[in-house]
XYZ file of C-alpha atoms in Angstrom:
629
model
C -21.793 40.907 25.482
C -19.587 37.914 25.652
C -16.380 40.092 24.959
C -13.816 39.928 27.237
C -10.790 42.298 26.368
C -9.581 44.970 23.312
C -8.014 42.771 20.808
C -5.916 45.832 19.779
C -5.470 47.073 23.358
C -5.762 44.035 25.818
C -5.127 46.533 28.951
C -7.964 48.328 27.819
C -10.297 49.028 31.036
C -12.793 50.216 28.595
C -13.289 50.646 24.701
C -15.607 52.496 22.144
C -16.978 49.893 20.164
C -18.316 52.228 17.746
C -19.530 55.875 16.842
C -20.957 57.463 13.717
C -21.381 61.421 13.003
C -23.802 62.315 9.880
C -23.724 65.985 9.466
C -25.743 68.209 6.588
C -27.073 70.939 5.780
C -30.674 72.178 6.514
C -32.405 75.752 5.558
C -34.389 76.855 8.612
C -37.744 79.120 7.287
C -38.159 81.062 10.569
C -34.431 82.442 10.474
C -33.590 82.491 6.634
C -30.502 81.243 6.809
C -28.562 77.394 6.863
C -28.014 75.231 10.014
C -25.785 71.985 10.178
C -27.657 69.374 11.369
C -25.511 66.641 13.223
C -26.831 62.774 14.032
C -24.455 60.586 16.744
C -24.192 57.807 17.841
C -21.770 55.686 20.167
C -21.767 52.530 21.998
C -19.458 51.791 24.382
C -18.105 48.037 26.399
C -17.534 48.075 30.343
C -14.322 45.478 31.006
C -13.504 46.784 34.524
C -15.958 48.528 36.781
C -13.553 50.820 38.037
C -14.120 52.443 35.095
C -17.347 53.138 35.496
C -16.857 57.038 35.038
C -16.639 56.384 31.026
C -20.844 56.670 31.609
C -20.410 60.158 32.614
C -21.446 61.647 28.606
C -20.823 65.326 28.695
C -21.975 67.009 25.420
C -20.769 70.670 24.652
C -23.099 73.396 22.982
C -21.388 76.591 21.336
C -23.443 79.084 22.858
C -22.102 82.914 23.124
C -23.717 84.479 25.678
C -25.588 87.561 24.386
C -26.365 85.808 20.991
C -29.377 85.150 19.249
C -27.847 82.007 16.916
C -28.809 78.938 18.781
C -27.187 75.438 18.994
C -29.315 72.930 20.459
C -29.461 69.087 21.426
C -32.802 67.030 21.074
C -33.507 63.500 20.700
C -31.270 62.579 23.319
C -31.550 58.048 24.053
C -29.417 55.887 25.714
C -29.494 52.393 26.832
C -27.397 50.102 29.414
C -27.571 46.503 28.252
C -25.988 43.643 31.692
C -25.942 40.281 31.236
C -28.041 39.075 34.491
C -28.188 35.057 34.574
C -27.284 34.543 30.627
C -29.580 36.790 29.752
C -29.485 40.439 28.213
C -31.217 42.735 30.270
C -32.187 46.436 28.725
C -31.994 49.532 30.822
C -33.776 52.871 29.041
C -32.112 56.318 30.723
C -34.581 58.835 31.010
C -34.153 62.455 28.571
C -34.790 64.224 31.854
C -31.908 63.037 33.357
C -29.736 65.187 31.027
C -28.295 68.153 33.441
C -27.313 71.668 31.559
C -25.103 73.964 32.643
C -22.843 77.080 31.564
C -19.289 76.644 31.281
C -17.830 79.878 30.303
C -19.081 82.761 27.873
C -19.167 80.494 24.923
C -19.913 76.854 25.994
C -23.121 75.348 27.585
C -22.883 71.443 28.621
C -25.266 68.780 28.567
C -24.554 65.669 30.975
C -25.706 62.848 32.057
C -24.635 59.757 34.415
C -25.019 56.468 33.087
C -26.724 53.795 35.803
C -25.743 50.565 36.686
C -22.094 50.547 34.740
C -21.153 46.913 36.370
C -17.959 44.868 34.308
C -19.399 43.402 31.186
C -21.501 46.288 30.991
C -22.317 47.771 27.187
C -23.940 51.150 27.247
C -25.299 53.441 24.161
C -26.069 56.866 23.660
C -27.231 59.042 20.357
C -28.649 62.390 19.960
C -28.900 65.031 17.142
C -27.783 68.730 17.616
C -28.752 71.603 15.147
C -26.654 74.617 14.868
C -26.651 78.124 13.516
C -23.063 78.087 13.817
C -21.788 77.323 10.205
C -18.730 78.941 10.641
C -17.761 76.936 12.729
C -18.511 73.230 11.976
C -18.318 70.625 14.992
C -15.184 69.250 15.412
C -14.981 65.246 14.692
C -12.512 63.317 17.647
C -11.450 60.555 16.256
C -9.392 59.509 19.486
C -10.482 59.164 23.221
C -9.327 58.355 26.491
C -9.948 54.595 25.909
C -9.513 52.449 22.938
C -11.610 52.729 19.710
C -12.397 50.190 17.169
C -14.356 52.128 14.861
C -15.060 55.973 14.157
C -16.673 57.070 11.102
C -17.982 60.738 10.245
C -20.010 61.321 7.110
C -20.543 64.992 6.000
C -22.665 66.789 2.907
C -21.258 70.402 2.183
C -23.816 72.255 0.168
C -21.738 73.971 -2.735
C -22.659 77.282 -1.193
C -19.807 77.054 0.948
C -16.167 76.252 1.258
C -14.331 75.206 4.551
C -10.510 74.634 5.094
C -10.560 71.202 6.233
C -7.944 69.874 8.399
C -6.851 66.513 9.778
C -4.637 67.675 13.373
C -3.480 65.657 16.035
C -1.505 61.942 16.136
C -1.421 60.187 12.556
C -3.126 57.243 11.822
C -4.542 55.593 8.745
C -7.509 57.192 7.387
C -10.307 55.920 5.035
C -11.768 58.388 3.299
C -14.484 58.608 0.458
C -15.910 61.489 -1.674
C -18.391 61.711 -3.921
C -20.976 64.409 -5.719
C -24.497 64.764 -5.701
C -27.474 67.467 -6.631
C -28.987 68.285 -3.577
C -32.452 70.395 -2.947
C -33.064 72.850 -0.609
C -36.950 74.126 -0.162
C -37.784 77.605 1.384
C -40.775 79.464 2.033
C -41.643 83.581 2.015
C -44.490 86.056 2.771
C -46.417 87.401 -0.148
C -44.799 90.999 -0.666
C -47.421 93.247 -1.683
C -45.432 96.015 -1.463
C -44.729 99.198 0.799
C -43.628 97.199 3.379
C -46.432 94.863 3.693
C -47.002 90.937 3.518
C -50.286 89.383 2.621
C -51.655 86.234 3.134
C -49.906 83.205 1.684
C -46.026 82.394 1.133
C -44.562 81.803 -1.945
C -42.412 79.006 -1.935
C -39.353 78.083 -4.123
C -36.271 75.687 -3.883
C -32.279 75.775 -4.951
C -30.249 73.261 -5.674
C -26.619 72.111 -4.809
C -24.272 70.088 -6.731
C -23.289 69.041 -2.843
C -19.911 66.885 -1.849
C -20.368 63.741 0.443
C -17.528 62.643 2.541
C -17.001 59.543 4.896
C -13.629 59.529 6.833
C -12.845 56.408 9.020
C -10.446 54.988 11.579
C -10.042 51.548 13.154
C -8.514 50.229 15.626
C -7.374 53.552 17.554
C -5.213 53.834 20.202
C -5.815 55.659 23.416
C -4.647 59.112 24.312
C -2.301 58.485 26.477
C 0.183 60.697 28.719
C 3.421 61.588 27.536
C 6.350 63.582 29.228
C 6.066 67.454 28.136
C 3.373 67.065 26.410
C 0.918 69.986 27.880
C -2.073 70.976 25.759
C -3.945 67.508 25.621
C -6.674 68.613 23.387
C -4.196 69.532 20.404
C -3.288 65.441 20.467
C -6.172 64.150 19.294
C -6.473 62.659 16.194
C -9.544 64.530 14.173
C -10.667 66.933 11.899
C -11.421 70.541 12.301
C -13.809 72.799 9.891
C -12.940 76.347 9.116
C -15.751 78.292 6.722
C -13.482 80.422 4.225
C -16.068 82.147 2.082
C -20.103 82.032 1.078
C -20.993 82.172 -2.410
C -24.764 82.241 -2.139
C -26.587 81.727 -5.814
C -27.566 85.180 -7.657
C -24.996 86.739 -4.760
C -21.179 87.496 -4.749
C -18.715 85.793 -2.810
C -18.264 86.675 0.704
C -15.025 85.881 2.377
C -16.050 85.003 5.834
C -12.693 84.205 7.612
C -11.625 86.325 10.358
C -7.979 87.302 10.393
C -5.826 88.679 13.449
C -6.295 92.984 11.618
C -10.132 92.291 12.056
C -10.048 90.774 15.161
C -7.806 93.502 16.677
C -9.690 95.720 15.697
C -13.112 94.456 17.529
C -11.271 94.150 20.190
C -10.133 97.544 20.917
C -13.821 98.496 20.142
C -15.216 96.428 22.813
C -16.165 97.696 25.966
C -14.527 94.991 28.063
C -11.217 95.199 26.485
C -10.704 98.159 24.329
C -12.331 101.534 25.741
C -11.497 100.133 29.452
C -7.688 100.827 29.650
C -8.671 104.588 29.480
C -9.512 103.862 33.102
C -6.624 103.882 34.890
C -6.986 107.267 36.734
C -8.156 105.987 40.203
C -5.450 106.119 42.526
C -5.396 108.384 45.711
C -4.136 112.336 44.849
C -1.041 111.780 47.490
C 0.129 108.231 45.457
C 0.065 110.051 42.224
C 2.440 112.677 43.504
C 5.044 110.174 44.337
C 4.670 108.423 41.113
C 4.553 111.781 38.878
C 7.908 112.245 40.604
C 9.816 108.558 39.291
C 11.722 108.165 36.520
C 10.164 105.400 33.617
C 11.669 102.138 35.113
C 11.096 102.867 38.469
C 7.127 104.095 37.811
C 6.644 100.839 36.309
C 8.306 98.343 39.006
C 6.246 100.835 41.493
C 2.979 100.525 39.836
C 3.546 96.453 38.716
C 4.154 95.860 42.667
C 1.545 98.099 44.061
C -1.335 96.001 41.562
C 0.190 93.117 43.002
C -0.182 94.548 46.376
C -3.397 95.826 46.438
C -5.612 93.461 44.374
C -5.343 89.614 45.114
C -6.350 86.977 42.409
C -9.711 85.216 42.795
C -8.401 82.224 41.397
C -10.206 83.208 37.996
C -8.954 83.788 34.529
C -9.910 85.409 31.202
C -9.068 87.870 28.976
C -12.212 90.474 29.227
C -13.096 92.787 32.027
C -15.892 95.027 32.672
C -14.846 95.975 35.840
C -12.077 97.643 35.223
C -9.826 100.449 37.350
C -12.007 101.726 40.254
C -14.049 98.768 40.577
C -11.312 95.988 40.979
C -9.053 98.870 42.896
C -12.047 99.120 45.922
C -13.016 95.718 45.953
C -9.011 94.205 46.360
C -9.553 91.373 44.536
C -10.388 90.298 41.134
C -9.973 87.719 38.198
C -6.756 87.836 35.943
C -8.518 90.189 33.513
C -9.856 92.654 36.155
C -5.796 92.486 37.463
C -4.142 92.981 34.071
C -6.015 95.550 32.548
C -6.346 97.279 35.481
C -2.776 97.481 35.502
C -2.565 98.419 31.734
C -5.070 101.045 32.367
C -2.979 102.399 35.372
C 0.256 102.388 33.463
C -1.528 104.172 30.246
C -2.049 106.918 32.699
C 1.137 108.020 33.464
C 2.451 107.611 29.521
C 3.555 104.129 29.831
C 2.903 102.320 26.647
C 0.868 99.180 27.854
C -0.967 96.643 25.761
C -2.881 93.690 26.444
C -1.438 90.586 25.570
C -4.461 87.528 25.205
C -3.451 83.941 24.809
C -4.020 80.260 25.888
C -2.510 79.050 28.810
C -0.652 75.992 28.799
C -2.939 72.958 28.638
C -5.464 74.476 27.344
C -4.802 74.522 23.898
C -2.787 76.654 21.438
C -4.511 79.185 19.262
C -4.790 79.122 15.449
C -2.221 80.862 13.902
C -4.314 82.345 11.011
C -8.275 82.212 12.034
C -8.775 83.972 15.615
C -11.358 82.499 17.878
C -12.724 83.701 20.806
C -13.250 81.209 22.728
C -9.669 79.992 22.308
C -8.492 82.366 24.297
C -8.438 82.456 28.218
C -5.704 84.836 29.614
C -4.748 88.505 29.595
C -1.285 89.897 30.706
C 0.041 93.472 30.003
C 3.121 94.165 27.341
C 5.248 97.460 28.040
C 7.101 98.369 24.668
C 10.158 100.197 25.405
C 13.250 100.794 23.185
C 14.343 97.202 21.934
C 12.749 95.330 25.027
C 9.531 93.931 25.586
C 8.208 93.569 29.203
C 5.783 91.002 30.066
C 3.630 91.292 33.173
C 1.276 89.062 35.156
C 0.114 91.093 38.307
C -1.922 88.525 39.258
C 1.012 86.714 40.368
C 3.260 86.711 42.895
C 6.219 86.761 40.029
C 8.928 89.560 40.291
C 8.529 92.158 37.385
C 9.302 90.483 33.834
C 8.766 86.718 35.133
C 5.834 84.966 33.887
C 4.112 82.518 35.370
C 5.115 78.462 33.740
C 0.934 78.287 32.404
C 1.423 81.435 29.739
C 4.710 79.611 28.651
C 2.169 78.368 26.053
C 3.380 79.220 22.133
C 2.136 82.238 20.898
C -0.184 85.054 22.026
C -1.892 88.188 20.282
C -0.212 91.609 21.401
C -3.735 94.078 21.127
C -2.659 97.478 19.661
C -3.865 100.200 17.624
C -1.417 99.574 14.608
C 1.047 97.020 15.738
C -1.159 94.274 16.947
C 1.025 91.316 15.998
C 2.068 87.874 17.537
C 4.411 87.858 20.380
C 6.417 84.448 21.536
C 5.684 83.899 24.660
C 8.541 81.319 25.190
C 11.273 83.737 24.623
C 13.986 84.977 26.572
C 13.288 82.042 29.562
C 15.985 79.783 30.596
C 16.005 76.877 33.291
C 19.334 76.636 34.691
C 20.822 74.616 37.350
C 24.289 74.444 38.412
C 25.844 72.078 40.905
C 29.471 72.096 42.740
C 30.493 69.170 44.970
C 33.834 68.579 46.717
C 34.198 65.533 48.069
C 37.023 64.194 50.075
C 37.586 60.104 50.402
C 39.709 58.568 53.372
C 40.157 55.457 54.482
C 37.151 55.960 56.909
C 34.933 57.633 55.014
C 33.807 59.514 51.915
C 33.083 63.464 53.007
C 30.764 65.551 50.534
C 30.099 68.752 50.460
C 27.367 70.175 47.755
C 26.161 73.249 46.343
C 23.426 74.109 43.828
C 22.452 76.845 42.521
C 18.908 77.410 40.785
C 18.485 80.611 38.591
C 15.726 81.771 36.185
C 12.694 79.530 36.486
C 14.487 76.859 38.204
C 14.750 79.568 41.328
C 11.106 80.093 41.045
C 9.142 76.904 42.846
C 12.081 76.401 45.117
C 11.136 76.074 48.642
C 13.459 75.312 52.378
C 11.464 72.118 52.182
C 12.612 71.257 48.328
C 15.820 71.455 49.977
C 15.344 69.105 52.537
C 13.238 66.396 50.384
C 16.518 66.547 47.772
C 18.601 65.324 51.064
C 15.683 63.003 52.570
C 15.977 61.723 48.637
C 19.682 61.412 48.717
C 19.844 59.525 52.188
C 17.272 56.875 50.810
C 19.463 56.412 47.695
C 22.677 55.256 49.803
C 20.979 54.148 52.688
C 23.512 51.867 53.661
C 25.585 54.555 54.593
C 25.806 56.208 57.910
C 25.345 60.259 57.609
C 27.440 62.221 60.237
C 26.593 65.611 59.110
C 23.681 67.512 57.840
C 23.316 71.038 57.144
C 20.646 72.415 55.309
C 20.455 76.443 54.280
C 18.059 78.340 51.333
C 19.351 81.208 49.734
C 17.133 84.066 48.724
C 15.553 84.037 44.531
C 17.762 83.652 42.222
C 21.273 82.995 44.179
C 20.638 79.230 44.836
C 20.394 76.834 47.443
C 23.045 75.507 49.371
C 23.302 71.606 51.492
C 26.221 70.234 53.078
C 26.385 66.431 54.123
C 28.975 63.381 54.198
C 28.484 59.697 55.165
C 30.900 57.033 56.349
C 31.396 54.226 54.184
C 31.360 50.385 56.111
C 34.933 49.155 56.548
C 35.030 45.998 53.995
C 34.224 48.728 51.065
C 37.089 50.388 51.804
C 39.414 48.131 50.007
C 37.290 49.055 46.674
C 35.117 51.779 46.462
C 32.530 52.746 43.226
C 31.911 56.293 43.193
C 29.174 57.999 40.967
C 30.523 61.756 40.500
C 27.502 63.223 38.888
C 24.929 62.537 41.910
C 22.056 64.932 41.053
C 21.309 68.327 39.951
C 20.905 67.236 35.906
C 19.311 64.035 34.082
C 20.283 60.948 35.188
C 17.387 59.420 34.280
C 15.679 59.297 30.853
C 12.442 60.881 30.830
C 10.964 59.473 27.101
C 10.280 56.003 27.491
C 8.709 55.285 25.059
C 9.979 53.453 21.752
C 7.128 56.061 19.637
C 5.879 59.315 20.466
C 2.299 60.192 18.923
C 2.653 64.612 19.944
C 4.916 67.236 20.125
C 7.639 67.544 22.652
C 6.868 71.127 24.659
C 9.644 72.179 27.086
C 8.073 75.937 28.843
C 12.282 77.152 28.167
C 15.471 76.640 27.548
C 17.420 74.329 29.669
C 21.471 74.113 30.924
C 22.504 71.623 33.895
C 25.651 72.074 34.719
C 27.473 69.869 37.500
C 30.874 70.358 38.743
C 32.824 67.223 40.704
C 36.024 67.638 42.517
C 37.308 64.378 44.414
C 40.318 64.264 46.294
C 41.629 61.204 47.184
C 44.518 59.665 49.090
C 47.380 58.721 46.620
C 47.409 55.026 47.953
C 44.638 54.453 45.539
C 45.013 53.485 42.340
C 41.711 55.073 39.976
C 39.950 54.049 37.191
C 38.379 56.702 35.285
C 35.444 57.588 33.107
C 35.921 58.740 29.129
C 35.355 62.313 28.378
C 32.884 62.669 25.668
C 30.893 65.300 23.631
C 27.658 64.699 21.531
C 25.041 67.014 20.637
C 21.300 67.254 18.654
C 20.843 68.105 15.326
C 20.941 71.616 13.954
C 22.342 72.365 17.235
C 19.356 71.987 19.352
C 21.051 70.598 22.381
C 24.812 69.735 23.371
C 26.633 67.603 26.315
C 29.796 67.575 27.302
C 31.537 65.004 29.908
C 35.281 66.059 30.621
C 37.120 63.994 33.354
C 40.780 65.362 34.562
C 43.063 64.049 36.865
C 46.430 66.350 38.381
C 47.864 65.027 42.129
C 45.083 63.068 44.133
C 42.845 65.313 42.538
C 40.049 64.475 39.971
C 37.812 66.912 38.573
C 34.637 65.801 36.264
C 32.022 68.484 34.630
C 29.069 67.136 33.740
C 27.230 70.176 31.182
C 23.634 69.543 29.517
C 22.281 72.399 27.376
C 19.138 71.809 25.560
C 18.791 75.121 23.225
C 15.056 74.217 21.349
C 11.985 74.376 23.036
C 9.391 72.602 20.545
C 10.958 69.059 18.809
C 8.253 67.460 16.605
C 7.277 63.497 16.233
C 9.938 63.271 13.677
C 12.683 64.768 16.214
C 11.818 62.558 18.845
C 13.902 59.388 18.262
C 16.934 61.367 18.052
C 15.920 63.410 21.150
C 15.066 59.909 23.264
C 18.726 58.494 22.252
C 20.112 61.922 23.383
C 18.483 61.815 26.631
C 19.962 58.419 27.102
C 23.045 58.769 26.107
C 23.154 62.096 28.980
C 21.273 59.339 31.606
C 23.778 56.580 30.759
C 27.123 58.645 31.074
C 25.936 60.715 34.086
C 25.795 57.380 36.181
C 29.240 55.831 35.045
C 31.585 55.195 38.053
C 34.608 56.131 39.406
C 36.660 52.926 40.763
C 39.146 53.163 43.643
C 41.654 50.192 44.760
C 43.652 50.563 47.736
C-alpha cells in the first residue's frame, strides 16, 4: 500500500502489479469433446486518481452468434483495498455488478466498474472462463496501457493437439519454461445395448496424455504508448497468439484443422449474406436500365458507382456481410457499408461487369493473418472491377470519386472473393500523397513581398477544405508575427488542381540592414515527426509521399547574399530521396526543396535510419538565407 511510484516507469499514473493466466485442458461429458479452461488473475496500484478509469475491467467472450459452442465466465471476485487512517480497509464488488453485452457477431463483453478508485488505491480482480473454442486459444497480452511489473501465463497442451505458437508485437525479454508430463483425462458413456438404444448405467474409461507445460514471463514492461504512423494498436502488443494446426485424437487419424484462404473463399461464396446475394442486383426502375443498357463499359460503371452513392447514404456502420441486399437497401436509401458495397457489386454483376467483393480490416483495427483466415478479423467490404490489366477499387459508401479509397482501407492486405481467383490484393497500391509548393518572393528595402502557391493532388487533395486554407495563413501570420501583413488573398481550387494563397508582410526598418530569410516556409517537413531515440512497432504511412517546394527570391543587387549548400541524401535500398539545390543568376535565387519517400511499411530495424533521414530533411529545410545591405 505504501508504494508511491513505478520504479521502472516513475510517470506511471497507474501500474499492473501482477497477473497470472493458467490455462488446460478439460473433457466436458455432456458435449464429448475438450474445452480450455482458463484461471486469471490481476492486481492492479492507483498512483493518481485521475486514473481512475483503469477500474473499468472489460472481459471479452468469443461468442458467434448462431452457435451452439459456448464460452463462458464464472467465478468472477474482485476487491478494492484504501488505506483509511493507517489502516487497510477491504472493499468486496458484488458478481452482479458484472454488465454483459454484444459487441458484434462474434464478441460478447463482460464489464464491470470498480468503486471507490481514490490515489493509493490497490484493486484485484480474477475469474475463470471455459471455452469450446480450441481452435482458437485465448490470446495472452503481455503489455497494457500502463506499466507492468510482472505477467506470467502457464499453459498444459494435451498431446492431442498441436498449435502454431507465436510471440507478435514489441520485443522484450522473455522467460520461458517447458516441461513434460502424463496427464489423465476421465470420460463417461451410455450403456449401448444396441439398435440404437442406451440402457441404464455409463461405462466409464480414461486416456492419457504425455501433455507439455509451459510458463512464459515478462518483467518490468513498458507501456503501450503512441507513436507517429503507427495505426493498428492491437498488432503492438507484446503477447502470444495460439493457432490449432491439426487433431490427432488416439485410435483416430490426424485431422488438419487450419483454415486456409481456398476454404474460406469458398464458404464464403456459399453463404447467404455474401455469396448467393450479388445475384441480386436486378432492382432498378425499367426506364434507368434503358439508359444504362445503352453506355459503353467505363461509362456504365462511373454511372452506376455514382448513382449507389446517390441513392443510398451510409448509416455510419461497417462490415463485410449483408442480408439485405439489392431491393432492400435500394427502397430504404440508406444502409451499412456491406448493404452499400454489395449492393453495388450485385448491380454491376447485372449488366456483365465483373465485380467482386473485396473484405479486409480497416486501418486501426488490426491487420489480418496472412495464412489462417478469421472471421472476426474482418470488418469491411468494398467492390473490385477486374478489367484488362487494371484493378478498380470502389467504396460507394463514400463520398470518394470513382477509384479513390477512403485513408481507413489503406490498411495492408485484403481478400479479393472470387470463384477461382480469390487471392490477396494490396490495398496500399497505386496511392500517392503529393504536395507541391511555388513561392516568388520579392525583397526591397521596405519590405519582403510573397506570393505562394500549393498545389495538393492524390490524397493530399482529398481532406482539403477553404478553411484548411485559411488556418495554413492564420498559421503562417502567428509564425512571423512581428511582421505587419498588407495583403491577403485567399482562393480554393476545385479536387485535385490545388489551392492557391497570396500574402506579403513589411519587414520593421532596423532589419533592413540584415535580413534572415527561410526559403522553404511550408508545404513539406520541417519538422521531425519520430522523436523518439527507439521505436517498439512498425512505421505505417497509408501511401507514397513527394513534397516538392519551389523558391524564387529576387532581390535588389545592393545586397550582398549568403547562401545555403545544395545537398542530396537518400534511404536505403532506395526507399526515400531528398534533394536541396540552391542557384543564383542576376538578383535572382532559386532553391528546390524535393522530399520523396517511395516505401510505405519500414520495420523497427529501419527506423533509426528513417528518424536521421527525417532530420536531416527538418534541419536543411529551415537553413537561412542571409542578406547585407
Amino acid at each position: 500500500m505504501e508504494l508511491s511510484e513505478c520504479e521502472f516507469y516513475p510517470n506511471a499514473k497507474s501500474m499492473k502489479l501482477g497477473e497470472m493466466g493458467f490455462l488446460e485442458f478439460r473433457f466436458d461429458d455432456d458435449s464429448k469433446q475438450f474445452q480450455y479452461y482458463l484461471d486469471y488473475s490481476a492486481r492492479i496500484k492507483v498512483f493518481d486518481v485521475t486514473d481512475a478509469s483503469q477500474g473499468d475491467i472489460k472481459i471479452r467472450l468469443y461468442q458467434p452468434e448462431n452457435n451452439f459452442s459456448v464460452e463462458k465466465v464464472y467465478g468472477f471476485k474482485a476487491n478494492v483495498y484504501n488505506l483509511v487512517n493507517g489502516k487497510v480497509e477491504k472493499q468486496k464488488v458484488e458478481k452482479k455488478e458484472l454488465f454483459s453485452k454484444r459487441i458484434n457477431d462474434y464478441w460478447i463483453e463482460l464489464s464491470v466498474a470498480i468503486p471507490n478508485i481514490q490515489a493509493g488505491t490497490i484493486f484485484e480482480y480474477s475469474y475463470k472462463k471455459l471455452s469450446d473454442f480450441t481452435y482458437n486459444l485465448t490470446d495472452w497480452i503481455f503489455q497494457d496501457d500502463i506499466p507492468v511489473a510482472k505477467s506470467s501465463f502457464t499453459y498444459t497442451i494435451p498431446e492431442y493437439f498441436k498449435y502454431q505458437q507465436n510471440f507478435l508485437g514489441n520485443t522484450y525479454n522473455v522467460e520461458s519454461e517447458s516441461s513434460k508430463f502424463e496427464e489423465t483425462f476421465n470420460y463417461s458413456v451410455a450403456n449401448n445395448l444396441g439398435n440404437g438404444q442406451f440402457g441404464v448405467g455409463v461405462q466409464r474409461g480414461s486416456i492419457t496424455s504425455q501433455s507439455t507445460k509451459t510458463t512464459v514471463q515478462m518483467s518490468n514492461i513498458m507501456p503501450l504508448e503512441d507513436e507517429p504512423y503507427s495505426v493498428n494498436r492491437s498488432d503492438i502488443p507484446s503477447r502470444i497468439e495460439f493457432q490449432l494446426v491439426s487433431t490427432s485424437y488416439p485410435n483416430q487419424p490426424t485431422e488438419v484443422v487450419a483454415g486456409n484462404y481456398d476454404k474460406f473463399n469458398a464458404e464464403l461464396l456459399s453463404r447467404t449474406d455474401l455469396g448467393s446475394v450479388m445475384k441480386k442486383g436486378g432492382f432498378l426502375p425499367k426506364e434507368l436500365d434503358l439508359e444504362i443498357q445503352s453506355l459503353g463499359n467505363e461509362n456504365r460503371i462511373a454511372f452506376l458507382y455514382k448513382h449507389i452513392q446517390k441513392s443510398i447514404k451510409w448509416d455510419g456502420f461497417k462490415g463485410y456481410l449483408s442480408s439485405e441486399v439489392g431491393k432492400i437497401t435500394y427502397n430504404n436509401g440508406e444502409g451499412s457499408v456491406s448493404d452499400i458495397n454489395l449492393t453495388l457489386i450485385a448491380l454491376l454483376r447485372n449488366y456483365d461487369i465483373e465485380a467482386s467483393p473485396v473484405i479486409f480490416s480497416t486501418r486501426g483495427n488490426g491487420t489480418i493473418h496472412p495464412v489462417y483466415p478469421s472471421y472476426d478479423e474482418f470488418d469491411y467490404v468494398i467492390a473490385a472491377i477486374e478489367l484488362p490489366n487494371q484493378l478498380i477499387l470502389l467504396d460507394a459508401s463514400s463520398s470518394l470519386p470513382l477509384g479513390i479509397l477512403p485513408l481507413k482501407c489503406r490498411n495492408g492486405k485484403g481478400w479479393l472473393v472470387h470463384h477461382n481467383r480469390g487471392r490477396m490484393i494490396d490495398l496500399k497500391s497505386k496511392s500517392i500523397y503529393s504536395v507541391s509548393s511555388t513561392n516568388k518572393c520579392q525583397i526591397s528595402d521596405e519590405k519582403v513581398s510573397i506570393e505562394a502557391n500549393k498545389t495538393f493532388k492524390d490524397y493530399a487533395s482529398l481532406s482539403r477544405s477553404k478553411q484548411d486554407s485559411i488556418s495554413m495563413v492564420e498559421s503562417f501570420k502567428k509564425e512571423i508575427s512581428n511582421s505587419d501583413f498588407s495583403v491577403l488573398n485567399v482562393s480554393l481550387l476545385d479536387y485535385a488542381v490545388g489551392e492557391s494563397t497570396s500574402y506579403d508582410y513589411s519587414l520593421e526598418a532596423e532589419m533592413a540592414d540584415e535580413i534572415y530569410f527561410q526559403p522553404i516556409l511550408d508545404g513539406t517537413v520541417l519538422e521531425n515527426p519520430f522523436k523518439r531515440e527507439k521505436r517498439t512497432s512498425i512505421i505505417d504511412f497509408p501511401y507514397n509521399q513527394s513534397y516538392r517546394v519551389v523558391t524564387q527570391v529576387n532581390y535588389p543587387k545592393d545586397y550582398k547574399v549568403e547562401l545555403p549548400e545544395s545537398t542530396r541524401f537518400n534511404l536505403p535500398d532506395k526507399k526515400g530521396s531528398f534533394s536541396y539545390s540552391v542557384s543564383q543568376t542576376d538578383g535572382v535565387i532559386t532553391v528546390i526543396s524535393n522530399l520523396k519517400v517511395s516505401a510505405k511499411e519500414f520495420g523497427i530495424n529501419e527506423y533509426p535510419a528513417l528518424r536521421q533521414f527525417y532530420q536531416l530533411v527538418a534541419d536543411k529545410n529551415q537553413e537561412l538565407i542571409v542578406f547585407t545591405k
